[in-house]
């Protein structure tokens, strides 16, 4: 019969080709808390999405499983939850009227419909001056309209 100490080594070598989540290659005893590498922890964005309930079900389940094993990420989720509650309990956030005015002037574009060649031939999108006029309000004068202007001119 094989030595019990060598069985674990043979097992780890036999399954070494599997990803780590399927075959543990650590020497820690079964049931011991798992040690995570820094690249295996939840990102800041994933923690915020988890707290806000914005993850899809599969991602939520993976994150919840990770949180059940990782005290560091669980503490970060608790911190994020407290920050979220503090923001919700704070005074109402007010938007400056100048910003609200600028946002209300953004041209509304109808959804992309049939191409120009089909029924009617009307142009989809804002008139040529609308996109350029809004861009003039930004400090660099561009306003991020390079892509939009080239699409409108086609």
C-alpha positions as protocol buffer text, in pm:
chain_id: "A"
residue {
  index: 1
  type: UNK
  ca { x: 0 y: 0 z: 0 }
}
residue {
  index: 2
  type: UNK
  ca { x: 122 y: 353 z: -75 }
}
residue {
  index: 3
  type: UNK
  ca { x: 251 y: 581 z: 196 }
}
residue {
  index: 4
  type: UNK
  ca { x: -32 y: 822 z: 299 }
}
residue {
  index: 5
  type: UNK
  ca { x: 206 y: 1119 z: 268 }
}
residue {
  index: 6
  type: UNK
  ca { x: 283 y: 1041 z: -96 }
}
residue {
  index: 7
  type: UNK
  ca { x: -81 y: 993 z: -197 }
}
residue {
  index: 8
  type: UNK
  ca { x: -151 y: 1366 z: -176 }
}
residue {
  index: 9
  type: UNK
  ca { x: 152 y: 1438 z: -391 }
}
residue {
  index: 10
  type: UNK
  ca { x: 40 y: 1183 z: -652 }
}
residue {
  index: 11
  type: UNK
  ca { x: -313 y: 1326 z: -645 }
}
residue {
  index: 12
  type: UNK
  ca { x: -187 y: 1682 z: -698 }
}
residue {
  index: 13
  type: UNK
  ca { x: 35 y: 1573 z: -988 }
}
residue {
  index: 14
  type: UNK
  ca { x: -245 y: 1373 z: -1149 }
}
residue {
  index: 15
  type: UNK
  ca { x: -477 y: 1673 z: -1151 }
}
residue {
  index: 16
  type: UNK
  ca { x: -220 y: 1947 z: -1201 }
}
residue {
  index: 17
  type: UNK
  ca { x: -349 y: 2015 z: -1552 }
}
residue {
  index: 18
  type: UNK
  ca { x: -689 y: 2128 z: -1416 }
}
residue {
  index: 19
  type: UNK
  ca { x: -757 y: 2494 z: -1334 }
}
residue {
  index: 20
  type: UNK
  ca { x: -699 y: 2575 z: -967 }
}
residue {
  index: 21
  type: UNK
  ca { x: -1070 y: 2609 z: -888 }
}
residue {
  index: 22
  type: UNK
  ca { x: -1123 y: 2243 z: -985 }
}
residue {
  index: 23
  type: UNK
  ca { x: -817 y: 2079 z: -834 }
}
residue {
  index: 24
  type: UNK
  ca { x: -656 y: 2236 z: -531 }
}
residue {
  index: 25
  type: UNK
  ca { x: -279 y: 2222 z: -548 }
}
residue {
  index: 26
  type: UNK
  ca { x: -213 y: 2359 z: -200 }
}
residue {
  index: 27
  type: UNK
  ca { x: -69 y: 2163 z: 88 }
}
residue {
  index: 28
  type: UNK
  ca { x: -336 y: 2299 z: 323 }
}
residue {
  index: 29
  type: UNK
  ca { x: -563 y: 2038 z: 481 }
}
residue {
  index: 30
  type: UNK
  ca { x: -910 y: 1992 z: 338 }
}
residue {
  index: 31
  type: UNK
  ca { x: -1154 y: 2238 z: 492 }
}
residue {
  index: 32
  type: UNK
  ca { x: -887 y: 2495 z: 585 }
}
residue {
  index: 33
  type: UNK
  ca { x: -962 y: 2856 z: 485 }
}
residue {
  index: 34
  type: UNK
  ca { x: -839 y: 2918 z: 133 }
}
residue {
  index: 35
  type: UNK
  ca { x: -558 y: 3167 z: 78 }
}
residue {
  index: 36
  type: UNK
  ca { x: -622 y: 3388 z: -226 }
}
residue {
  index: 37
  type: UNK
  ca { x: -365 y: 3552 z: -450 }
}
residue {
  index: 38
  type: UNK
  ca { x: -413 y: 3925 z: -500 }
}
residue {
  index: 39
  type: UNK
  ca { x: -539 y: 3867 z: -856 }
}
residue {
  index: 40
  type: UNK
  ca { x: -818 y: 3642 z: -730 }
}
residue {
  index: 41
  type: UNK
  ca { x: -989 y: 3901 z: -512 }
}
residue {
  index: 42
  type: UNK
  ca { x: -1297 y: 4094 z: -622 }
}
residue {
  index: 43
  type: UNK
  ca { x: -1224 y: 4421 z: -799 }
}
residue {
  index: 44
  type: UNK
  ca { x: -1351 y: 4752 z: -664 }
}
residue {
  index: 45
  type: UNK
  ca { x: -1605 y: 4767 z: -948 }
}
residue {
  index: 46
  type: UNK
  ca { x: -1729 y: 4414 z: -872 }
}
residue {
  index: 47
  type: UNK
  ca { x: -1769 y: 4499 z: -504 }
}
residue {
  index: 48
  type: UNK
  ca { x: -1971 y: 4812 z: -585 }
}
residue {
  index: 49
  type: UNK
  ca { x: -2187 y: 4620 z: -835 }
}
residue {
  index: 50
  type: UNK
  ca { x: -2243 y: 4343 z: -578 }
}
residue {
  index: 51
  type: UNK
  ca { x: -2351 y: 4593 z: -312 }
}
residue {
  index: 52
  type: UNK
  ca { x: -2577 y: 4779 z: -558 }
}
residue {
  index: 53
  type: UNK
  ca { x: -2735 y: 4455 z: -684 }
}
residue {
  index: 54
  type: UNK
  ca { x: -2619 y: 4515 z: -1041 }
}
residue {
  index: 55
  type: UNK
  ca { x: -2447 y: 4182 z: -1107 }
}
residue {
  index: 56
  type: UNK
  ca { x: -2604 y: 3914 z: -1323 }
}
residue {
  index: 57
  type: UNK
  ca { x: -2706 y: 3602 z: -1136 }
}
residue {
  index: 58
  type: UNK
  ca { x: -2399 y: 3394 z: -1230 }
}
residue {
  index: 59
  type: UNK
  ca { x: -2159 y: 3673 z: -1135 }
}
residue {
  index: 60
  type: UNK
  ca { x: -2353 y: 3738 z: -814 }
}
residue {
  index: 61
  type: UNK
  ca { x: -2331 y: 3371 z: -715 }
}
residue {
  index: 62
  type: UNK
  ca { x: -1956 y: 3359 z: -790 }
}
residue {
  index: 63
  type: UNK
  ca { x: -1900 y: 3676 z: -586 }
}
residue {
  index: 64
  type: UNK
  ca { x: -2112 y: 3546 z: -297 }
}
residue {
  index: 65
  type: UNK
  ca { x: -1914 y: 3221 z: -297 }
}
residue {
  index: 66
  type: UNK
  ca { x: -1587 y: 3415 z: -294 }
}
residue {
  index: 67
  type: UNK
  ca { x: -1715 y: 3633 z: -10 }
}
residue {
  index: 68
  type: UNK
  ca { x: -1797 y: 3323 z: 194 }
}
residue {
  index: 69
  type: UNK
  ca { x: -1431 y: 3219 z: 169 }
}
residue {
  index: 70
  type: UNK
  ca { x: -1246 y: 3553 z: 173 }
}
residue {
  index: 71
  type: UNK
  ca { x: -1263 y: 3771 z: 485 }
}
residue {
  index: 72
  type: UNK
  ca { x: -1073 y: 4054 z: 314 }
}
residue {
  index: 73
  type: UNK
  ca { x: -1328 y: 4094 z: 34 }
}
residue {
  index: 74
  type: UNK
  ca { x: -1617 y: 4047 z: 278 }
}
residue {
  index: 75
  type: UNK
  ca { x: -1480 y: 4338 z: 484 }
}
residue {
  index: 76
  type: UNK
  ca { x: -1458 y: 4552 z: 169 }
}
residue {
  index: 77
  type: UNK
  ca { x: -1821 y: 4468 z: 86 }
}
residue {
  index: 78
  type: UNK
  ca { x: -1921 y: 4573 z: 439 }
}
residue {
  index: 79
  type: UNK
  ca { x: -1731 y: 4902 z: 397 }
}
residue {
  index: 80
  type: UNK
  ca { x: -1898 y: 4963 z: 60 }
}
residue {
  index: 81
  type: UNK
  ca { x: -2241 y: 4885 z: 209 }
}
residue {
  index: 82
  type: UNK
  ca { x: -2182 y: 5136 z: 490 }
}
residue {
  index: 83
  type: UNK
  ca { x: -2068 y: 5401 z: 241 }
}
residue {
  index: 84
  type: UNK
  ca { x: -2376 y: 5338 z: 28 }
}
residue {
  index: 85
  type: UNK
  ca { x: -2604 y: 5371 z: 331 }
}
residue {
  index: 86
  type: UNK
  ca { x: -2429 y: 5691 z: 440 }
}
residue {
  index: 87
  type: UNK
  ca { x: -2480 y: 5846 z: 95 }
}
residue {
  index: 88
  type: UNK
  ca { x: -2846 y: 5747 z: 87 }
}
residue {
  index: 89
  type: UNK
  ca { x: -2903 y: 5894 z: 434 }
}
residue {
  index: 90
  type: UNK
  ca { x: -2723 y: 6221 z: 356 }
}
residue {
  index: 91
  type: UNK
  ca { x: -2891 y: 6537 z: 237 }
}
residue {
  index: 92
  type: UNK
  ca { x: -3042 y: 6533 z: -112 }
}
residue {
  index: 93
  type: UNK
  ca { x: -2790 y: 6589 z: -387 }
}
residue {
  index: 94
  type: UNK
  ca { x: -2862 y: 6906 z: -580 }
}
residue {
  index: 95
  type: UNK
  ca { x: -2755 y: 6957 z: -938 }
}
residue {
  index: 96
  type: UNK
  ca { x: -2637 y: 7308 z: -1031 }
}
residue {
  index: 97
  type: UNK
  ca { x: -2886 y: 7484 z: -1256 }
}
residue {
  index: 98
  type: UNK
  ca { x: -2614 y: 7563 z: -1511 }
}
residue {
  index: 99
  type: UNK
  ca { x: -2533 y: 7192 z: -1548 }
}
residue {
  index: 100
  type: UNK
  ca { x: -2901 y: 7106 z: -1571 }
}
residue {
  index: 101
  type: UNK
  ca { x: -2940 y: 7368 z: -1845 }
}
residue {
  index: 102
  type: UNK
  ca { x: -2648 y: 7228 z: -2043 }
}
residue {
  index: 103
  type: UNK
  ca { x: -2777 y: 6873 z: -2010 }
}
residue {
  index: 104
  type: UNK
  ca { x: -3124 y: 6975 z: -2126 }
}
residue {
  index: 105
  type: UNK
  ca { x: -2974 y: 7122 z: -2445 }
}
residue {
  index: 106
  type: UNK
  ca { x: -2826 y: 6790 z: -2558 }
}
residue {
  index: 107
  type: UNK
  ca { x: -2998 y: 6711 z: -2888 }
}
residue {
  index: 108
  type: UNK
  ca { x: -3226 y: 6412 z: -2886 }
}
residue {
  index: 109
  type: UNK
  ca { x: -3170 y: 6169 z: -3170 }
}
residue {
  index: 110
  type: UNK
  ca { x: -3441 y: 5930 z: -3288 }
}
residue {
  index: 111
  type: UNK
  ca { x: -3339 y: 5564 z: -3271 }
}
residue {
  index: 112
  type: UNK
  ca { x: -3159 y: 5428 z: -3575 }
}
residue {
  index: 113
  type: UNK
  ca { x: -3419 y: 5321 z: -3825 }
}
residue {
  index: 114
  type: UNK
  ca { x: -3416 y: 5214 z: -4188 }
}
residue {
  index: 115
  type: UNK
  ca { x: -3131 y: 5338 z: -4406 }
}
residue {
  index: 116
  type: UNK
  ca { x: -3157 y: 5657 z: -4615 }
}
residue {
  index: 117
  type: UNK
  ca { x: -3235 y: 5463 z: -4932 }
}
residue {
  index: 118
  type: UNK
  ca { x: -3555 y: 5311 z: -4798 }
}
residue {
  index: 119
  type: UNK
  ca { x: -3884 y: 5489 z: -4725 }
}
residue {
  index: 120
  type: UNK
  ca { x: -3848 y: 5866 z: -4708 }
}
residue {
  index: 121
  type: UNK
  ca { x: -3474 y: 5930 z: -4722 }
}
residue {
  index: 122
  type: UNK
  ca { x: -3474 y: 6152 z: -4412 }
}
residue {
  index: 123
  type: UNK
  ca { x: -3146 y: 6180 z: -4225 }
}
residue {
  index: 124
  type: UNK
  ca { x: -3121 y: 6001 z: -3893 }
}
residue {
  index: 125
  type: UNK
  ca { x: -2932 y: 6195 z: -3626 }
}
residue {
  index: 126
  type: UNK
  ca { x: -2892 y: 6559 z: -3531 }
}
residue {
  index: 127
  type: UNK
  ca { x: -2852 y: 6836 z: -3786 }
}
residue {
  index: 128
  type: UNK
  ca { x: -2489 y: 6922 z: -3866 }
}
residue {
  index: 129
  type: UNK
  ca { x: -2492 y: 7235 z: -3650 }
}
residue {
  index: 130
  type: UNK
  ca { x: -2643 y: 7071 z: -3342 }
}
residue {
  index: 131
  type: UNK
  ca { x: -2349 y: 6846 z: -3262 }
}
residue {
  index: 132
  type: UNK
  ca { x: -2092 y: 7117 z: -3335 }
}
residue {
  index: 133
  type: UNK
  ca { x: -2278 y: 7381 z: -3131 }
}
residue {
  index: 134
  type: UNK
  ca { x: -2281 y: 7166 z: -2819 }
}
residue {
  index: 135
  type: UNK
  ca { x: -1910 y: 7087 z: -2860 }
}
residue {
  index: 136
  type: UNK
  ca { x: -1824 y: 7459 z: -2852 }
}
residue {
  index: 137
  type: UNK
  ca { x: -1920 y: 7471 z: -2484 }
}
residue {
  index: 138
  type: UNK
  ca { x: -1632 y: 7243 z: -2383 }
}
residue {
  index: 139
  type: UNK
  ca { x: -1289 y: 7380 z: -2298 }
}
residue {
  index: 140
  type: UNK
  ca { x: -1108 y: 7195 z: -2575 }
}
residue {
  index: 141
  type: UNK
  ca { x: -1369 y: 7292 z: -2834 }
}
residue {
  index: 142
  type: UNK
  ca { x: -1399 y: 6931 z: -2945 }
}
residue {
  index: 143
  type: UNK
  ca { x: -1658 y: 6801 z: -2699 }
}
residue {
  index: 144
  type: UNK
  ca { x: -1598 y: 6443 z: -2810 }
}
residue {
  index: 145
  type: UNK
  ca { x: -1784 y: 6497 z: -3138 }
}
residue {
  index: 146
  type: UNK
  ca { x: -1514 y: 6379 z: -3377 }
}
residue {
  index: 147
  type: UNK
  ca { x: -1680 y: 6042 z: -3427 }
}
residue {
  index: 148
  type: UNK
  ca { x: -2032 y: 6186 z: -3446 }
}
residue {
  index: 149
  type: UNK
  ca { x: -1939 y: 6454 z: -3701 }
}
residue {
  index: 150
  type: UNK
  ca { x: -1774 y: 6201 z: -3930 }
}
residue {
  index: 151
  type: UNK
  ca { x: -2082 y: 5978 z: -3911 }
}
residue {
  index: 152
  type: UNK
  ca { x: -2319 y: 6265 z: -3989 }
}
residue {
  index: 153
  type: UNK
  ca { x: -2124 y: 6371 z: -4298 }
}
residue {
  index: 154
  type: UNK
  ca { x: -2135 y: 6028 z: -4464 }
}
